[in-house]
XYZ file of C-alpha atoms in Angstrom:
783
model
C 5.068 -24.337 7.601
C 4.241 -23.306 4.038
C 1.772 -20.633 4.806
C 1.704 -17.024 6.209
C 2.205 -16.635 9.837
C 1.179 -13.517 11.635
C 2.453 -11.374 14.505
C 0.092 -9.841 16.975
C 1.934 -7.231 19.020
C -0.684 -6.178 21.576
C -0.360 -2.894 23.390
C -2.545 -2.705 26.529
C -2.451 1.094 26.648
C -2.103 3.750 24.093
C -1.997 7.406 25.102
C -3.301 9.234 22.019
C -4.606 12.780 21.946
C -6.618 14.754 19.402
C -4.924 17.834 18.136
C -7.838 19.410 16.292
C -11.551 19.226 15.709
C -13.925 20.655 13.203
C -16.622 23.096 14.067
C -19.575 24.781 12.267
C -20.841 28.255 12.958
C -24.173 27.440 11.316
C -25.009 24.549 13.599
C -23.055 25.571 16.632
C -24.889 23.518 19.206
C -24.535 20.296 17.243
C -20.889 21.220 16.629
C -20.303 21.702 20.354
C -21.996 18.465 21.083
C -19.901 16.601 18.622
C -16.788 18.338 20.076
C -17.804 17.115 23.586
C -18.183 13.551 22.272
C -14.758 13.717 20.555
C -13.152 15.186 23.662
C -14.748 12.438 25.747
C -13.358 9.842 23.393
C -9.947 11.551 23.401
C -9.608 11.264 27.120
C -10.140 7.498 27.006
C -7.162 5.203 26.606
C -6.967 3.539 23.286
C -5.664 -0.063 22.663
C -3.875 -0.954 19.492
C -3.383 -4.476 18.282
C -0.708 -4.803 15.577
C -1.164 -7.719 13.224
C 1.213 -8.670 10.458
C 1.191 -11.480 7.899
C 4.428 -13.069 6.858
C 5.410 -15.083 3.786
C 9.029 -15.705 2.918
C 10.244 -12.364 4.241
C 14.039 -12.334 4.459
C 15.974 -11.618 7.670
C 16.443 -7.925 6.935
C 12.742 -7.419 6.299
C 11.809 -9.198 9.479
C 14.384 -7.287 11.438
C 12.620 -3.989 10.329
C 9.267 -4.943 11.563
C 10.662 -6.353 14.841
C 12.646 -3.094 15.443
C 9.419 -1.164 14.882
C 7.608 -3.356 17.403
C 10.313 -2.722 19.930
C 10.083 1.010 19.348
C 6.362 0.819 20.009
C 6.836 -1.201 23.123
C 9.375 1.260 24.529
C 7.211 4.217 23.594
C 4.215 2.714 25.409
C 6.240 1.793 28.466
C 7.547 5.405 28.775
C 4.051 6.695 28.594
C 2.798 4.493 31.313
C 5.727 4.865 33.674
C 6.249 8.545 33.365
C 10.015 7.969 33.473
C 12.808 6.302 31.499
C 13.704 2.800 32.410
C 17.366 1.971 33.180
C 18.922 1.406 29.825
C 20.580 -1.691 31.112
C 17.238 -3.277 31.553
C 16.129 -2.537 28.032
C 16.647 -5.078 25.414
C 17.233 -4.166 21.874
C 17.010 -6.433 18.935
C 20.482 -6.801 17.546
C 20.009 -9.876 15.318
C 17.151 -12.126 14.156
C 18.487 -14.832 16.292
C 19.936 -13.070 19.374
C 18.809 -10.395 21.847
C 21.573 -8.228 23.416
C 21.767 -5.376 25.949
C 21.726 -1.850 24.508
C 24.756 -0.723 26.567
C 27.226 -2.992 25.013
C 27.649 -5.692 22.317
C 28.219 -8.521 24.819
C 25.649 -11.248 24.842
C 23.153 -10.563 27.565
C 20.179 -12.374 29.122
C 17.940 -13.799 26.465
C 14.194 -14.399 26.728
C 13.038 -17.782 25.819
C 9.590 -17.868 24.305
C 6.671 -19.821 25.438
C 5.862 -22.543 22.782
C 2.282 -23.909 22.300
C 1.060 -26.709 20.200
C -2.193 -25.496 18.818
C -5.041 -26.949 16.603
C -3.848 -24.758 13.770
C -0.099 -25.416 14.098
C 2.020 -23.644 16.692
C 2.459 -20.464 18.657
C 5.453 -18.558 20.112
C 4.836 -15.944 22.848
C 7.124 -13.271 24.193
C 6.599 -10.501 26.703
C 8.640 -7.543 25.616
C 10.490 -5.285 28.085
C 7.762 -2.740 28.021
C 5.063 -5.272 28.935
C 3.869 -5.582 25.253
C 2.779 -9.121 24.460
C 4.150 -10.375 21.116
C 2.796 -13.580 19.603
C 3.771 -15.413 16.487
C 1.243 -17.792 15.048
C 2.485 -20.581 12.850
C 0.058 -22.086 10.401
C 0.116 -25.611 9.312
C -1.311 -25.827 5.754
C -2.548 -29.337 6.479
C -4.707 -28.103 9.330
C -5.841 -24.686 8.222
C -6.472 -22.894 4.932
C -3.446 -21.235 3.401
C -3.218 -17.795 1.694
C -3.232 -14.354 3.222
C -6.998 -13.767 3.199
C -7.532 -16.726 5.502
C -4.815 -15.524 7.856
C -6.728 -12.260 8.108
C -9.890 -14.141 8.886
C -8.028 -16.116 11.432
C -6.538 -13.202 13.408
C -9.674 -11.005 13.036
C -11.926 -13.780 14.539
C -9.447 -14.662 17.213
C -8.870 -11.039 18.356
C -12.447 -9.808 18.126
C -14.150 -12.840 19.454
C -11.772 -14.210 21.920
C -8.756 -11.987 22.840
C -10.434 -8.622 22.884
C -14.049 -9.699 23.384
C -15.167 -8.597 26.832
C -11.761 -7.326 27.988
C -11.431 -4.054 26.109
C -13.305 -0.960 25.225
C -14.179 -1.632 21.695
C -15.007 1.999 20.838
C -11.285 2.812 21.571
C -9.704 -0.396 20.132
C -8.000 -0.573 16.761
C -6.176 -3.099 14.605
C -3.040 -2.021 12.967
C -2.548 -4.120 9.810
C 1.014 -4.540 8.619
C 3.107 -6.434 6.203
C 5.989 -8.402 7.367
C 8.598 -5.941 6.090
C 7.278 -2.666 7.453
C 9.546 -0.095 9.091
C 7.797 2.662 11.065
C 8.057 4.945 14.033
C 5.481 5.332 16.932
C 4.546 8.809 15.395
C 2.914 7.121 12.411
C 0.573 5.130 14.781
C -0.191 8.241 16.972
C -1.224 10.284 14.128
C -3.717 7.611 12.772
C -5.117 7.056 16.240
C -5.637 10.822 16.631
C -7.499 10.851 13.268
C -9.669 7.967 14.295
C -10.567 9.586 17.592
C -11.332 12.938 16.047
C -13.369 11.439 13.211
C -15.698 8.664 14.668
C -17.123 8.044 11.173
C -13.765 6.764 9.815
C -13.529 3.021 9.594
C -10.034 2.633 8.135
C -7.260 5.267 8.111
C -4.123 4.572 5.951
C -0.895 6.511 5.699
C 1.849 7.470 3.179
C 4.030 4.471 2.313
C 7.593 4.971 1.065
C 9.134 2.138 -0.991
C 12.667 1.092 -0.010
C 15.139 -1.379 -1.350
C 18.510 -1.790 -2.963
C 19.208 1.197 -5.369
C 18.254 0.232 -8.888
C 15.840 1.081 -11.831
C 12.808 -0.865 -10.376
C 13.163 0.810 -6.929
C 13.576 4.258 -8.397
C 10.522 3.702 -10.682
C 8.422 2.756 -7.717
C 9.643 5.739 -5.683
C 8.153 8.017 -8.367
C 5.071 5.818 -8.898
C 4.249 5.811 -5.166
C 4.781 9.559 -4.975
C 2.357 10.143 -7.829
C -0.237 7.996 -6.205
C 0.001 9.512 -2.829
C 0.456 13.058 -4.146
C -2.407 13.153 -6.591
C -4.620 10.087 -6.538
C -5.097 9.593 -2.747
C -5.851 13.264 -1.999
C -8.099 13.517 -4.961
C -10.161 10.423 -3.715
C -10.189 11.645 -0.194
C -11.314 15.260 -1.020
C -13.871 14.297 -3.629
C -15.485 11.379 -1.809
C -13.645 8.405 -0.252
C -10.341 6.576 -0.838
C -11.075 3.187 -2.401
C -8.350 1.227 -0.619
C -6.608 1.371 2.786
C -3.458 -0.544 1.962
C -2.970 -3.643 4.038
C 0.769 -2.811 4.513
C -0.056 -0.071 7.032
C -3.689 0.764 7.958
C -5.576 1.365 11.274
C -9.009 -0.313 11.490
C -11.714 0.467 13.980
C -12.453 -2.718 15.938
C -16.238 -2.201 16.012
C -16.592 -2.472 12.235
C -15.081 -5.942 12.321
C -18.114 -7.037 14.330
C -20.363 -6.319 11.439
C -21.534 -9.804 10.478
C -22.609 -8.760 7.017
C -19.049 -7.616 6.218
C -17.122 -10.340 7.843
C -19.415 -13.109 6.392
C -18.747 -11.985 2.956
C -15.050 -11.367 3.539
C -14.761 -15.029 4.774
C -16.804 -16.382 1.989
C -14.844 -18.983 -0.036
C -14.097 -18.278 -3.648
C -16.289 -20.451 -5.755
C -16.463 -18.536 -9.066
C -13.634 -17.459 -11.332
C -14.104 -13.792 -10.673
C -14.025 -14.428 -6.927
C -10.380 -15.592 -7.181
C -9.412 -12.333 -8.919
C -11.426 -9.937 -6.754
C -11.116 -11.577 -3.274
C -7.846 -13.477 -3.264
C -5.552 -11.366 -5.444
C -6.149 -8.240 -3.323
C -7.743 -9.058 -0.027
C -7.185 -5.588 1.466
C -8.961 -4.006 -1.529
C -11.821 -6.521 -1.175
C -12.350 -5.681 2.514
C -12.412 -1.952 1.641
C -14.932 -2.570 -1.162
C -17.237 -4.268 1.416
C -16.853 -1.418 3.880
C -17.632 1.242 1.147
C -20.710 -0.537 0.028
C -21.812 -0.839 3.692
C -21.529 2.901 4.053
C -18.240 3.320 5.958
C -15.611 6.006 5.415
C -12.010 5.434 4.534
C -9.442 8.182 5.294
C -5.934 9.026 4.301
C -3.297 10.883 6.384
C -0.165 12.245 4.712
C 1.372 13.142 7.940
C 1.758 9.512 8.967
C 4.294 7.604 6.990
C 6.064 4.289 6.970
C 8.497 2.361 4.870
C 7.989 -0.836 2.953
C 10.243 -3.066 0.974
C 9.307 -3.051 -2.709
C 10.221 -5.512 -5.452
C 13.675 -5.116 -6.674
C 13.576 -7.317 -9.772
C 11.700 -6.984 -12.954
C 10.078 -10.356 -12.595
C 8.852 -9.783 -9.032
C 7.475 -6.415 -9.852
C 5.567 -7.782 -12.829
C 3.969 -10.508 -10.841
C 3.022 -8.151 -8.048
C 1.469 -5.654 -10.291
C -0.439 -8.429 -12.145
C -2.283 -9.133 -8.945
C -2.811 -5.495 -8.106
C -3.985 -4.469 -11.492
C -6.594 -7.181 -11.872
C -7.706 -6.553 -8.132
C -8.082 -2.852 -8.732
C -10.178 -3.270 -11.945
C -12.417 -5.984 -10.576
C -13.148 -4.090 -7.313
C -13.621 -0.791 -9.068
C -16.050 -2.402 -11.503
C -17.868 -3.932 -8.580
C -18.427 -0.419 -7.018
C -19.433 1.136 -10.346
C -21.855 -1.818 -11.143
C -23.495 -1.299 -7.606
C -23.172 2.554 -7.787
C -26.867 3.116 -7.037
C -26.535 1.095 -3.847
C -23.181 2.682 -2.956
C -24.505 6.291 -3.429
C -27.611 5.382 -1.285
C -25.838 3.942 1.677
C -22.554 5.791 1.656
C -22.777 9.585 2.278
C -19.308 10.055 1.054
C -20.154 8.873 -2.394
C -21.920 11.113 -4.978
C -22.793 10.555 -8.620
C -20.098 13.172 -9.441
C -17.494 11.017 -7.673
C -18.837 7.902 -9.400
C -18.382 9.637 -12.817
C -14.813 10.678 -11.699
C -13.935 7.076 -10.838
C -15.522 5.817 -14.106
C -13.464 8.215 -16.114
C -10.279 7.177 -14.292
C -11.121 3.464 -14.963
C -11.754 4.189 -18.633
C -8.630 6.128 -19.055
C -6.628 3.469 -17.312
C -8.090 0.740 -19.643
C -7.220 2.866 -22.638
C -3.757 3.708 -21.431
C -2.087 0.793 -23.490
C -3.663 2.166 -26.669
C -2.713 5.751 -25.864
C 0.892 4.679 -25.227
C 0.853 2.596 -28.482
C -0.378 5.504 -30.587
C 2.145 7.942 -29.043
C 4.969 5.404 -29.866
C 3.773 5.136 -33.459
C 3.587 8.917 -33.987
C 6.846 9.792 -32.197
C 8.746 6.980 -33.792
C 7.534 8.177 -37.310
C 8.572 11.733 -36.585
C 11.854 10.943 -34.803
C 13.171 8.315 -37.282
C 11.571 9.925 -40.411
C 9.408 6.908 -41.155
C 6.044 6.737 -42.834
C 3.359 6.445 -40.196
C 1.962 3.268 -41.800
C 5.451 1.646 -41.543
C 5.716 2.722 -37.912
C 2.226 1.314 -37.157
C 3.194 -1.990 -38.816
C 6.416 -2.312 -36.903
C 4.874 -1.622 -33.542
C 1.793 -3.725 -34.181
C 4.058 -6.623 -35.115
C 5.967 -6.389 -31.814
C 2.734 -6.224 -29.731
C 1.125 -9.131 -31.555
C 4.267 -11.319 -31.029
C 4.239 -10.409 -27.336
C 0.513 -11.274 -26.989
C 1.111 -14.708 -28.714
C 4.146 -15.438 -26.469
C 2.002 -14.636 -23.411
C -0.631 -17.024 -24.492
C 1.628 -19.990 -25.362
C 4.913 -19.584 -23.481
C 5.586 -20.196 -19.764
C 5.872 -17.222 -17.360
C 9.606 -17.030 -17.367
C 9.765 -16.651 -21.170
C 6.970 -13.996 -21.072
C 8.895 -11.933 -18.538
C 12.137 -12.330 -20.514
C 10.554 -11.034 -23.679
C 8.983 -8.227 -21.642
C 12.388 -7.200 -20.354
C 13.819 -7.106 -23.999
C 10.828 -5.043 -25.158
C 11.076 -2.733 -22.255
C 14.692 -2.062 -23.050
C 13.772 -1.447 -26.735
C 10.997 0.976 -25.833
C 13.260 2.719 -23.359
C 15.731 3.399 -26.231
C 12.911 4.779 -28.292
C 11.861 7.088 -25.407
C 15.427 8.344 -25.151
C 15.554 9.114 -28.889
C 12.111 10.742 -28.829
C 12.935 12.890 -25.816
C 16.012 14.234 -27.476
C 14.094 14.949 -30.730
C 11.280 16.538 -28.708
C 13.609 18.894 -26.761
C 15.172 19.982 -30.094
C 11.759 20.568 -31.589
C 10.529 22.361 -28.457
C 13.572 24.624 -28.577
C 12.232 25.951 -31.989
C 14.145 24.258 -34.786
C 14.460 20.853 -36.409
C 16.976 20.716 -39.260
C 16.591 24.391 -39.833
C 12.784 24.140 -39.942
C 10.829 26.157 -37.446
C 8.574 23.951 -35.281
C 5.323 25.171 -33.765
C 3.728 24.248 -30.475
C 1.333 21.190 -30.509
C -1.438 20.012 -28.385
C 0.623 16.969 -27.255
C 3.499 19.297 -26.162
C 1.044 21.485 -24.240
C -0.400 18.477 -22.388
C 2.987 17.145 -21.577
C 4.192 20.414 -20.182
C 0.984 20.751 -18.121
C 1.555 17.266 -16.795
C 5.183 18.068 -15.886
C 4.142 21.301 -14.225
C 1.484 19.610 -12.122
C 3.973 16.862 -10.982
C 6.625 19.496 -10.152
C 4.211 21.624 -8.147
C 3.053 18.560 -6.306
C 6.564 17.872 -5.407
C 7.093 21.361 -4.234
C 3.972 20.914 -1.958
C 5.774 17.913 -0.354
C 9.278 19.327 0.286
C 10.324 16.420 2.395
C 9.599 14.096 -0.580
C 10.606 16.228 -3.446
C 13.744 14.013 -3.992
C 11.259 11.479 -5.626
C 11.145 13.738 -8.687
C 14.786 12.691 -9.377
C 13.353 9.346 -10.334
C 11.121 10.932 -13.007
C 13.434 10.048 -15.951
C 13.506 6.415 -14.996
C 9.684 6.439 -14.758
C 9.572 8.021 -18.217
C 11.808 5.286 -19.682
C 9.751 2.510 -18.230
C 6.382 4.041 -19.036
C 5.785 1.969 -22.262
C 6.603 -1.233 -20.397
C 4.611 -0.503 -17.317
C 1.555 1.136 -18.984
C 1.289 -1.006 -22.061
C 3.119 -4.418 -21.752
C 2.214 -4.916 -18.146
C -1.543 -4.386 -18.989
C -1.368 -7.099 -21.622
C 0.659 -9.442 -19.363
C -1.855 -8.939 -16.511
C -4.979 -9.642 -18.529
C -3.511 -12.614 -20.427
C -2.317 -14.175 -17.168
C -5.632 -13.654 -15.427
C -6.136 -17.428 -15.006
C -2.910 -17.648 -12.875
C -4.176 -17.111 -9.348
C -0.998 -17.760 -7.459
C 0.745 -14.677 -6.027
C 3.817 -15.234 -8.111
C 6.128 -13.373 -5.678
C 8.656 -15.341 -3.583
C 7.055 -18.620 -4.258
C 9.641 -21.289 -4.069
C 9.296 -25.046 -4.630
C 12.958 -25.946 -4.813
C 12.776 -28.985 -2.469
C 10.794 -29.881 0.614
C 11.649 -32.285 3.390
C 9.393 -33.424 6.171
C 10.835 -33.856 9.671
C 10.436 -37.405 10.965
C 9.285 -37.162 14.493
C 10.735 -40.615 15.227
C 14.177 -39.766 13.783
C 14.662 -36.087 13.127
C 18.327 -36.495 12.429
C 17.447 -38.384 9.265
C 16.284 -35.279 7.445
C 19.087 -33.170 8.925
C 21.632 -35.522 7.370
C 19.787 -35.243 3.991
C 19.871 -31.455 4.076
C 23.603 -31.471 5.029
C 24.392 -33.783 2.136
C 22.575 -31.420 -0.288
C 24.501 -28.454 1.058
C 27.833 -30.301 0.626
C 26.947 -31.182 -2.869
C 26.654 -27.510 -3.767
C 22.976 -26.904 -3.339
C 22.565 -23.768 -1.312
C 19.389 -22.937 0.637
C 17.111 -20.507 -1.180
C 15.947 -17.189 0.409
C 12.549 -18.618 1.105
C 13.928 -21.606 3.013
C 16.179 -19.333 5.046
C 13.165 -17.173 5.850
C 11.331 -20.132 7.202
C 14.236 -20.730 9.559
C 14.537 -17.154 10.733
C 10.798 -16.641 11.205
C 10.364 -19.832 13.229
C 13.559 -19.543 15.288
C 12.836 -19.474 19.063
C 14.724 -16.535 20.240
C 17.124 -17.143 23.077
C 18.220 -20.837 22.749
C 21.754 -21.780 23.308
C 24.232 -21.840 20.439
C 24.665 -25.604 20.733
C 21.013 -25.889 19.877
C 20.919 -23.290 17.158
C 22.683 -25.482 14.675
C 20.200 -28.327 15.207
C 17.221 -25.917 14.735
C 18.902 -24.358 11.717
C 18.976 -27.666 9.963
C 15.455 -28.644 10.976
C 13.830 -25.383 10.171
C 15.296 -25.211 6.743
C 12.606 -27.655 5.897
C 9.654 -25.959 4.387
C 7.343 -28.431 6.264
C 8.858 -27.856 9.718
C 6.703 -29.491 12.333
C 6.169 -27.761 15.709
C 5.231 -31.094 17.340
C 8.599 -32.530 16.259
C 10.156 -29.327 17.722
C 8.421 -29.772 21.052
C 9.800 -33.299 21.461
C 13.409 -32.114 21.436
C 14.959 -32.793 24.828
C 16.513 -29.287 25.023
C 13.178 -27.566 24.884
C 11.719 -27.090 28.443
C 9.073 -24.465 28.006
C 6.322 -26.163 25.762
C 2.907 -25.330 27.071
C -0.771 -26.285 26.213
C -3.586 -23.978 25.409
C -6.366 -23.606 27.898
C -9.351 -25.784 27.161
C -11.514 -22.803 26.417
C -9.147 -21.479 23.806
C -8.667 -24.952 22.329
C -12.441 -25.251 21.927
C -12.641 -21.795 20.316
C -9.937 -22.712 17.700
C -11.416 -26.070 16.809
C -14.885 -24.330 16.335
C -13.285 -21.626 14.155
C -11.301 -24.100 12.112
C -14.343 -26.294 11.565
C -16.660 -23.433 10.627
C -14.336 -21.251 8.433
C -10.795 -22.305 8.237
C -10.752 -26.042 7.628
C -8.817 -26.956 4.355
C -10.957 -27.666 1.487
C -11.675 -31.343 1.289
C -13.894 -32.624 -1.494
C -14.381 -36.133 -2.813
C -14.457 -34.520 -6.253
C -11.688 -32.115 -5.528
C -9.970 -32.716 -8.891
C -13.197 -32.140 -10.785
C -13.639 -28.868 -8.822
C -10.213 -27.723 -9.667
C -10.670 -28.553 -13.246
C -14.003 -26.647 -13.403
C -12.395 -23.540 -11.725
C -9.406 -23.772 -14.081
C -11.779 -23.877 -17.096
C -13.847 -20.941 -15.770
C -10.677 -18.886 -15.185
C -9.568 -19.482 -18.736
C -12.891 -18.483 -20.139
C -12.878 -15.327 -18.019
C -9.355 -14.643 -19.190
C -10.402 -15.053 -22.886
C -13.413 -12.869 -22.499
C -11.568 -10.189 -20.574
C -8.747 -10.115 -23.080
C -11.125 -9.875 -25.999
C -12.912 -6.845 -24.510
C -9.635 -5.275 -23.462
C -7.868 -5.797 -26.698
C -10.922 -4.809 -28.910
C -11.479 -1.662 -26.802
C -7.835 -0.558 -27.328
C -7.741 -1.628 -30.892
C -10.801 0.474 -31.778
C -9.247 3.372 -29.830
C -6.025 3.106 -31.782
C -7.793 2.679 -35.123
C -9.916 5.745 -34.375
C -7.019 7.999 -33.345
C -4.845 6.846 -36.200
C -7.645 7.225 -38.762
C -8.392 10.771 -37.607
C -4.600 11.642 -37.896
C -4.256 10.202 -41.371
C -7.416 11.973 -42.533
C -6.232 15.369 -41.022
C -2.877 14.975 -42.770
C -4.382 14.055 -46.085
C -7.127 16.681 -46.124
C -7.023 18.941 -49.276
C -5.338 22.272 -48.589
C -7.985 24.169 -50.596
C -11.292 24.014 -48.777
C -14.125 26.439 -49.085
C -14.910 26.667 -45.498
C -11.349 27.774 -44.497
C -10.212 31.414 -44.529
C -7.318 32.287 -46.742
C -4.870 32.443 -43.755
C -6.128 29.064 -42.504
C -5.486 27.551 -46.002
C -1.915 28.804 -45.978
C -1.429 27.455 -42.397
C -2.866 23.996 -43.266
C -1.094 23.631 -46.579
C 2.299 24.529 -45.202
C 4.336 21.346 -45.206
C 7.158 22.823 -43.097
C 4.971 23.606 -40.051
C 3.064 21.378 -37.682
C 0.588 23.531 -35.777
C -2.294 23.056 -33.403
C -4.831 22.764 -36.129
C -2.986 20.276 -38.374
C -2.149 17.959 -35.474
C -5.461 18.092 -33.569
C -8.518 15.971 -34.346
C -11.752 15.644 -32.534
C -10.832 12.237 -30.923
C -7.495 13.454 -29.742
C -8.925 16.727 -28.466
C -11.547 14.746 -26.471
C -8.972 12.464 -24.841
C -6.654 15.281 -24.007
C -9.424 17.244 -22.486
C -10.647 14.461 -20.324
C -7.177 13.510 -19.174
C -6.270 17.153 -18.542
C -9.552 17.686 -16.601
C -8.873 14.619 -14.435
C -5.347 15.836 -13.742
C -6.542 19.335 -12.993
C -9.222 18.006 -10.503
C -6.595 15.846 -8.726
C -4.229 18.775 -8.439
C -6.940 21.065 -7.115
C -7.827 18.358 -4.553
C -4.201 18.158 -3.600
C -4.214 21.966 -2.904
C -7.299 21.688 -0.786
C -5.910 18.694 1.065
C -2.666 20.415 1.840
C -4.488 23.552 2.984
C -6.586 21.555 5.349
C -3.466 19.953 6.696
C -1.959 23.429 7.430
C -5.227 24.528 9.101
C -5.113 21.429 11.321
C -1.485 22.109 12.163
C -2.199 25.754 13.119
C -5.265 24.607 15.173
C -2.929 22.502 17.278
C -0.790 25.507 18.218
C -1.529 28.189 20.726
C -0.405 31.802 20.639
C 0.602 33.023 24.068
C 0.202 36.662 24.936
C 1.636 38.574 27.751
C 1.308 42.035 29.040
C 4.659 43.751 29.689
C 5.035 47.324 30.911
C 7.508 49.396 28.943
C 8.617 52.998 29.639
C 8.096 55.259 26.602
C 8.175 58.953 26.284
C 4.930 60.855 25.884
C 6.269 62.237 22.729
C 6.829 58.709 21.271
C 3.139 57.713 21.900
C 1.436 61.020 21.748
C -1.436 62.049 23.991
C -3.530 59.517 25.834
C -6.772 60.741 24.369
C -8.596 57.420 24.490
C -7.800 56.896 28.085
C -5.434 54.005 27.385
C -2.138 53.779 29.305
C 0.683 53.970 26.797
C 2.909 52.059 29.253
C 0.786 48.900 29.076
C 1.464 47.373 25.627
C 0.535 43.829 24.403
C 3.637 42.054 23.475
C 3.737 38.614 21.757
C 6.172 36.601 23.845
C 6.049 33.008 22.540
C 4.617 30.550 20.144
C 4.421 26.937 21.133
C 2.358 23.760 20.757
C -0.829 23.364 22.683
C -0.673 20.830 25.391
C -3.760 18.676 25.252
C -2.635 15.856 27.458
C -1.843 16.315 31.113
C 0.726 13.519 30.968
C 3.966 15.444 30.896
C 5.795 12.332 29.746
C 4.142 12.615 26.323
C 5.489 16.114 25.988
C 8.988 15.044 26.912
C 9.402 11.747 25.291
C 6.995 11.588 22.320
C 9.067 11.903 19.293
C 5.809 11.680 17.359
C 4.363 14.982 18.653
C 3.301 17.042 15.662
C 5.804 19.808 14.850
C 5.833 22.709 12.520
C 6.881 20.405 9.611
C 4.242 17.655 10.196
C 1.963 18.936 7.707
C 4.473 18.407 4.904
């Protein structure tokens, strides 16, 4: 199987409750009616279907999501049963290949999955101890379209039109989209369900994702980067209008919106143009959110819900991942801006002010490489005492060489050069930082230094980031990764942009792709391929991670040890065949799909998911390849020209400001002395109209995001307090008449109101939730 599989962990019951609701004193009747509807929806049981796509996840990553599914299974069982099960009957995932009892490490009873041969490949089914059904669908690339977007089309159509269909209350049914490496607790799901129940207009709710991985510069960089995105960008979008993307790694989707034919028809539309491959296939979650926004739906963000995701740990993997993300973000944002009139008309959460805000963010993002370049030119000239023209020539040469290499060299050479340049620019940042700290202290080689506009903006930026961290005390440790982020800023903000645009014609995902070797299991004689693999292993060729992942993800849990070795050899093949698996004499639980479901899959594959077959397939590939190259060349020309003009304008203003005559008739005498002083660099001498405009725009956007963050955190605090109840009690106390004075008002001084306790409000009558729900909001949940 060389295509993503997906897990559907289906929970039949989900006991969620709403902890708060909004009201309006102006329209009190409408508010009460809305509250009644929310309360009615709250009392109904919700159903959550967790769906995850997998592609070459390693054993540790898959172990994380399986443990998370087991936690949800146990949580739901406890809610239904109102008591703890005997721990001896609970099964905990101890290894990707074995299930063991929780009370000891001795091998216990293992559950053998049901195996189905299906029209799209194969299926493995388990029933977990808490009655949760877990299904692994294995796609055969020769029977069904590959890539993640088609996996999503597959499970959405299957769940919505067959599995859920007439069996569930769609108004209280949700799809939880996951990546194959997520690690989360039931609390994260409860909070999102509560949000969806209390806000019926929300179509997708996403949470705060924390990157995890082996300690290293790339992981530390992403810790800080994720923090900035979820501290400033997400709250800014949510408060001002609408978030633009509910990340596919962990988001809750309302089932009813997936029945909107206009959305799903466009989402399942094959990519036929070059721009479609960029917008739809490089970021399928962003594409779905764009369709929802244009249709008028609301996307929400909750900071109280959080989960952990594995992030790229190597430079190459990170660059390839961000290449896809960068192009997808730009293309989808341009789509929304291009159709802004329609978006504002149909989506009440979008306004023209918010459109302008997003347009400015996009423009500043596109100009970010030029801004970093001009900063490097200026700081290098000041730090190393170079002429600015020499500094400009050196940095320009480096960038031009990198651009040429990206056009003519293979990907591995591009990434290697990017690493070297990243290290070089990191050393420059270190030198500049030391020089800047000395200058900010007041002296540089005995010459007094004055404050500049750049210094002021940098300190304002640092102050906003620090205060944002203080507003998130549980995540303030992310600020420790700030120096690593600063060192890699030239690489990630300048080189990565160029690398992404130049490689726009590369539509593969680029992460974890492996084509080392492939073997096909011979149904007639499966031992033939096993022997081939064994010979390769003996000759020193070790299985790659991707091939090991295929084995782990397809391994039928619970087979005997004598069979595991045989399966290990077979499933190391990237083209492992379930039909060959079902022919093994040791396998006794192979089943067939019901005729009705078989018919459903055949119709779905025929209408949407059948692999592309065209007599002129090679001609079509050549056409698409040519169109992608043309789109790449056009996009790079615009991108490079835009940044070149920006750099030329900024540099020209700076040189003109420095070469301006000291004696000028329109300057006062004090200003002449200030300008002509060669030993001081002040606000006036280092500020030009272009620089001032850019700094004001960037500062305004940062201030707006920080103000939105304050509003967002305040609303979270109000919601937290609204979920609490102050309990008052009357207690008689004996006091002397002299202590309280005369009883002139007729009140008995012995009856005093005393605050006895402060505890959470109990909205759900199910006492089990109050005892066992580790996800209940507490006094720290708002942070």
